[in-house]
Tab-separated table of C-alpha atoms in Angstrom:
chain	number	residue	atom	x	y	z
U	1	MET	CA	88.289	7.291	39.181
U	2	ASN	CA	86.576	10.675	38.928
U	3	ASN	CA	84.295	9.649	41.847
U	4	LYS	CA	82.403	7.442	39.416
U	5	VAL	CA	80.671	4.497	41.078
U	6	GLU	CA	79.008	3.045	37.991
U	7	ILE	CA	81.191	1.983	35.051
U	8	CYS	CA	79.686	0.292	31.995
U	9	GLY	CA	76.499	-0.204	33.998
U	10	VAL	CA	78.400	-1.995	36.779
U	11	ASN	CA	78.088	-0.715	40.338
U	12	THR	CA	81.732	-0.849	41.377
U	13	SER	CA	80.905	-0.491	45.075
U	14	LYS	CA	79.166	-3.867	45.036
U	15	LEU	CA	81.661	-5.956	43.095
U	16	PRO	CA	82.302	-9.376	44.660
U	17	VAL	CA	85.732	-10.378	45.949
U	18	LEU	CA	86.798	-14.019	45.690
U	19	THR	CA	89.087	-15.830	48.066
U	20	ASN	CA	91.994	-17.885	46.722
U	21	LYS	CA	90.115	-21.036	47.630
U	22	GLU	CA	87.067	-19.902	45.645
U	23	LYS	CA	89.255	-19.045	42.646
U	24	GLN	CA	90.877	-22.472	42.717
U	25	ALA	CA	87.476	-24.143	42.823
U	26	LEU	CA	86.276	-22.079	39.876
U	27	PHE	CA	89.355	-22.991	37.822
U	28	VAL	CA	88.609	-26.673	38.459
U	29	ARG	CA	85.115	-26.139	37.061
U	30	ILE	CA	86.449	-24.094	34.122
U	31	ASN	CA	88.915	-26.846	33.204
U	32	ALA	CA	85.976	-29.237	33.220
U	33	GLY	CA	84.205	-27.070	30.637
U	34	ASP	CA	81.871	-25.086	32.909
U	35	LEU	CA	81.317	-21.741	31.131
U	36	SER	CA	79.295	-20.322	34.030
U	37	ALA	CA	82.378	-20.730	36.255
U	38	ARG	CA	84.397	-18.692	33.739
U	39	GLU	CA	81.869	-15.861	33.950
U	40	GLU	CA	81.764	-16.072	37.748
U	41	LEU	CA	85.551	-15.892	37.962
U	42	ALA	CA	85.612	-12.883	35.635
U	43	ASN	CA	82.975	-11.055	37.708
U	44	GLY	CA	84.909	-11.864	40.855
U	45	ASN	CA	88.038	-10.177	39.484
U	46	LEU	CA	86.557	-6.940	38.139
U	47	ARG	CA	88.094	-5.049	41.059
U	48	LEU	CA	91.461	-6.112	39.652
U	49	VAL	CA	90.549	-4.434	36.357
U	50	LEU	CA	89.504	-1.280	38.236
U	51	SER	CA	92.822	-1.119	40.085
U	52	VAL	CA	94.750	-1.428	36.800
U	53	ILE	CA	92.848	1.199	34.797
U	54	GLN	CA	93.533	3.792	37.501
U	55	ARG	CA	97.111	3.850	36.162
U	56	PHE	CA	95.813	5.087	32.813
U	57	THR	CA	93.447	7.838	33.934
U	58	GLY	CA	94.257	11.451	33.096
U	59	ARG	CA	94.975	10.736	29.408
U	60	GLY	CA	91.603	11.910	28.162
U	61	GLU	CA	90.427	8.348	27.520
U	62	ASN	CA	86.861	7.315	28.297
U	63	ILE	CA	86.906	5.347	31.565
U	64	ASP	CA	84.164	3.003	30.310
U	65	ASP	CA	86.262	2.129	27.247
U	66	LEU	CA	89.327	1.402	29.388
U	67	PHE	CA	87.241	-0.805	31.680
U	68	GLN	CA	85.897	-2.828	28.759
U	69	VAL	CA	89.365	-3.261	27.274
U	70	GLY	CA	90.678	-4.272	30.695
U	71	CYS	CA	87.942	-6.910	30.915
U	72	VAL	CA	89.143	-8.356	27.598
U	73	GLY	CA	92.600	-8.689	29.112
U	74	LEU	CA	91.087	-10.343	32.192
U	75	ILE	CA	89.252	-12.938	30.050
U	76	LYS	CA	92.476	-13.691	28.150
U	77	ALA	CA	94.253	-14.169	31.472
U	78	ILE	CA	91.555	-16.607	32.645
U	79	ASP	CA	91.732	-18.596	29.404
U	80	ASN	CA	95.542	-18.828	29.420
U	81	PHE	CA	96.291	-19.228	33.134
U	82	ASP	CA	98.216	-22.381	34.019
U	83	THR	CA	96.863	-23.662	37.333
U	84	THR	CA	99.797	-26.077	37.711
U	85	LEU	CA	102.186	-23.172	38.304
U	86	ASN	CA	102.718	-21.926	41.837
U	87	VAL	CA	101.598	-18.399	40.919
U	88	GLN	CA	98.624	-16.385	42.136
U	89	PHE	CA	96.107	-15.564	39.422
U	90	SER	CA	96.331	-11.820	40.067
U	91	THR	CA	100.111	-11.908	39.527
U	92	TYR	CA	99.518	-13.368	36.070
U	93	ALA	CA	96.403	-11.342	35.209
U	94	VAL	CA	97.686	-7.816	35.922
U	95	PRO	CA	100.351	-7.801	33.137
U	96	MET	CA	97.776	-9.248	30.727
U	97	ILE	CA	95.266	-6.509	31.539
U	98	ILE	CA	97.943	-3.796	31.289
U	99	GLY	CA	99.131	-5.194	27.955
U	100	GLU	CA	95.601	-5.173	26.523
U	101	ILE	CA	95.045	-1.552	27.571
U	102	ARG	CA	98.395	-0.469	26.151
U	103	ARG	CA	97.582	-2.128	22.831
U	104	TYR	CA	94.260	-0.298	22.768
U	105	LEU	CA	95.950	3.047	23.470
U	106	ARG	CA	98.563	2.436	20.771
U	107	ASP	CA	95.950	1.514	18.176
U	108	ASN	CA	94.093	4.717	18.970
U	109	ASN	CA	97.211	6.864	18.861
U	110	PRO	CA	96.719	9.916	16.589
U	111	ILE	CA	100.202	9.326	15.136
U	112	ARG	CA	99.770	6.578	12.554
U	113	VAL	CA	102.297	3.754	12.359
U	114	SER	CA	102.400	1.382	9.378
U	115	ARG	CA	100.625	-1.942	9.814
U	116	SER	CA	103.789	-3.990	9.250
U	117	VAL	CA	105.735	-2.067	11.913
U	118	ARG	CA	102.854	-2.297	14.377
U	119	ASP	CA	102.441	-6.048	13.752
U	120	LEU	CA	106.154	-6.618	14.372
U	121	ALA	CA	105.958	-4.619	17.604
U	122	TYR	CA	102.994	-6.669	18.846
U	123	LYS	CA	104.765	-9.891	17.879
U	124	ALA	CA	107.796	-8.747	19.868
U	125	LEU	CA	105.614	-7.873	22.876
U	126	GLN	CA	103.944	-11.296	22.749
U	127	ALA	CA	107.368	-12.945	22.641
U	128	LYS	CA	108.441	-10.781	25.572
U	129	GLU	CA	105.430	-11.907	27.630
U	130	LYS	CA	106.086	-15.550	26.719
U	131	LEU	CA	109.786	-15.405	27.617
U	132	THR	CA	109.036	-13.565	30.842
U	133	ARG	CA	106.652	-16.326	31.919
U	134	GLN	CA	109.113	-19.048	30.936
U	135	ASN	CA	112.224	-17.573	32.537
U	136	ALA	CA	110.669	-15.490	35.351
U	137	LYS	CA	112.630	-12.453	34.157
U	138	GLU	CA	112.384	-9.836	31.421
U	139	PRO	CA	114.153	-10.938	28.205
U	140	THR	CA	116.761	-8.903	26.344
U	141	ILE	CA	116.205	-7.572	22.829
U	142	GLU	CA	118.615	-10.245	21.565
U	143	GLU	CA	116.505	-12.981	23.157
U	144	ILE	CA	113.297	-11.555	21.678
U	145	ALA	CA	114.960	-11.293	18.252
U	146	LYS	CA	116.024	-14.944	18.438
U	147	GLU	CA	112.537	-16.030	19.529
U	148	ILE	CA	110.735	-14.424	16.567
U	149	GLU	CA	113.681	-14.696	14.138
U	150	MET	CA	113.879	-11.010	13.297
U	151	PRO	CA	116.795	-8.539	13.327
U	152	LYS	CA	117.082	-6.799	16.689
U	153	GLU	CA	117.363	-3.414	14.942
U	154	ASP	CA	113.911	-3.898	13.396
U	155	ILE	CA	112.464	-4.881	16.766
U	156	VAL	CA	113.882	-1.802	18.505
U	157	MET	CA	112.570	0.446	15.718
U	158	SER	CA	109.070	-1.062	15.840
U	159	LEU	CA	108.814	-0.840	19.632
U	160	GLU	CA	109.907	2.795	19.574
U	161	ALA	CA	107.373	3.560	16.824
U	162	ILE	CA	104.387	2.510	18.919
U	163	GLN	CA	105.386	4.455	22.024
U	164	ASP	CA	103.016	7.215	23.105
U	165	PRO	CA	104.297	10.681	22.113
U	166	MET	CA	105.327	12.956	24.982
U	167	SER	CA	105.126	16.710	25.038
U	168	LEU	CA	108.330	18.699	25.511
U	169	GLN	CA	106.306	20.781	27.964
U	170	GLU	CA	105.770	17.739	30.216
U	171	PRO	CA	107.086	18.587	33.703
U	172	VAL	CA	109.590	16.101	35.134
U	173	TYR	CA	110.240	17.921	38.404
U	174	SER	CA	108.448	20.578	40.431
U	175	GLU	CA	109.470	22.524	43.499
U	176	GLY	CA	106.895	25.077	44.589
U	177	SER	CA	106.210	27.334	41.608
U	178	GLU	CA	109.357	26.197	39.786
U	179	SER	CA	109.138	23.356	37.260
U	180	ILE	CA	111.675	21.593	35.065
U	181	TYR	CA	110.354	20.359	31.716
U	182	ILE	CA	111.494	17.690	29.282
U	183	MET	CA	112.656	20.394	26.865
U	184	ASP	CA	115.115	21.519	29.567
U	185	GLN	CA	116.773	18.089	29.400
U	186	VAL	CA	116.982	17.780	25.629
U	187	ARG	CA	120.348	18.567	24.147
U	188	ASP	CA	120.465	19.799	20.539
U	189	PRO	CA	123.773	21.457	19.540
U	190	LYS	CA	122.418	22.239	16.050
U	191	ASN	CA	119.393	24.212	17.186
U	192	THR	CA	120.387	26.357	20.131
U	193	ASP	CA	119.224	29.884	20.917
U	194	GLU	CA	122.371	31.463	19.445
U	195	LYS	CA	120.370	33.479	16.908
U	196	TRP	CA	118.274	34.975	19.686
U	197	ALA	CA	121.439	35.735	21.628
U	198	GLU	CA	123.002	37.479	18.634
U	199	ASN	CA	119.898	39.561	18.010
U	200	ILE	CA	120.050	41.151	21.463
U	201	THR	CA	123.828	41.532	21.491
U	202	ILE	CA	124.307	38.945	24.200
U	203	SER	CA	128.000	39.733	24.603
U	204	GLU	CA	127.159	43.158	26.043
U	205	ALA	CA	124.382	41.864	28.259
U	206	MET	CA	126.626	39.135	29.669
U	207	LYS	CA	128.759	41.803	31.281
U	208	LYS	CA	125.889	42.569	33.648
U	209	LEU	CA	125.699	38.986	34.910
U	210	SER	CA	127.548	37.253	37.706
U	211	SER	CA	130.282	34.770	36.810
U	212	ARG	CA	128.004	31.826	37.629
U	213	GLU	CA	125.165	33.242	35.525
U	214	LYS	CA	127.581	33.867	32.639
U	215	SER	CA	128.759	30.270	32.851
U	216	ILE	CA	125.215	28.904	32.836
U	217	ILE	CA	124.030	31.074	29.924
U	218	SER	CA	127.152	30.254	27.902
U	219	LYS	CA	126.861	26.507	28.421
U	220	ARG	CA	123.101	26.467	27.836
U	221	PHE	CA	122.752	28.756	24.818
U	222	PHE	CA	126.138	28.572	23.122
U	223	ASP	CA	127.151	24.980	23.839
U	224	GLY	CA	123.635	23.513	23.769
U	225	ARG	CA	124.039	21.728	27.105
U	226	THR	CA	121.066	20.484	29.122
U	227	GLN	CA	120.341	21.892	32.571
U	228	MET	CA	121.304	18.534	34.074
U	229	GLU	CA	124.697	18.606	32.352
U	230	VAL	CA	125.338	22.180	33.473
U	231	ALA	CA	124.337	21.299	37.042
U	232	GLU	CA	126.812	18.411	37.146
U	233	GLU	CA	129.623	20.565	35.715
U	234	ILE	CA	129.320	23.478	38.144
U	235	GLY	CA	128.253	21.424	41.163
U	236	ILE	CA	124.716	22.652	41.919
U	237	SER	CA	121.226	21.161	41.533
U	238	GLN	CA	119.262	21.284	38.294
U	239	ALA	CA	116.553	23.289	40.075
U	240	GLN	CA	119.170	25.934	40.969
U	241	VAL	CA	120.401	26.029	37.363
U	242	SER	CA	116.828	26.537	36.194
U	243	ARG	CA	116.236	29.425	38.619
U	244	LEU	CA	119.562	31.146	37.807
U	245	GLU	CA	118.973	30.736	34.069
U	246	LYS	CA	115.492	32.257	34.225
U	247	SER	CA	116.726	35.104	36.399
U	248	ALA	CA	119.607	35.892	34.025
U	249	ILE	CA	117.380	35.814	30.936
U	250	SER	CA	114.862	38.065	32.649
U	251	ARG	CA	117.587	40.620	33.458
U	252	ILE	CA	118.937	40.499	29.893
U	253	LYS	CA	115.488	41.102	28.429
U	254	LYS	CA	114.904	44.097	30.717
U	255	LEU	CA	118.133	45.679	29.453
U	256	TYR	CA	116.879	45.581	25.870
U	257	LYS	CA	113.246	46.582	26.299
């Protein structure tokens, strides 16, 4: 939380914590039309919002904005919570708060998605939340498609369109100073480094490599395999493939300096 105690003018170190009995009593008052009880219940669950927004830190988003959006999700959870169900309020509220924050992040995504596609995605997500509550399990795409009467292909396309973009330089594994990045796991047989290999007469340089290094370089740069695929084929870890690959490339480059 960046050691920040005050968020949106709220001193987070002094937030109240309600017991289950107090929450139940407040819901009774809320159902009777007591608006002050609604506000009291919201204030008593702000720590829940704080715990959720910690999952979304590190994205460059303003923590105050995330807190406010999370509070919107909390209010929606209070207004839609069914007290007749044998479910704790926090169990119901957390997905609502997360959903509200994710919608906010998608709407503020620098990559623009058409309004119709975004609306379909949100409709699908609402159906997903509804079916999850009804059946106590996550629905399939087919079930969501049936619920909102839309082709499943359109639903898949819309949900993929609103996903946050991810950098190919995003590390997926680290061991000491060695890291494996997403680009190392992306296979693209049409756009390999064959041109680079041809430019430095790779066939001659390969003669200086060990048989294992030759195999790795051939599979990676000529066949377009991912490091994971190469690791499975030759029976070593992906981290070892990464180290051997970097070592072999370094040696090849030194030969042609």
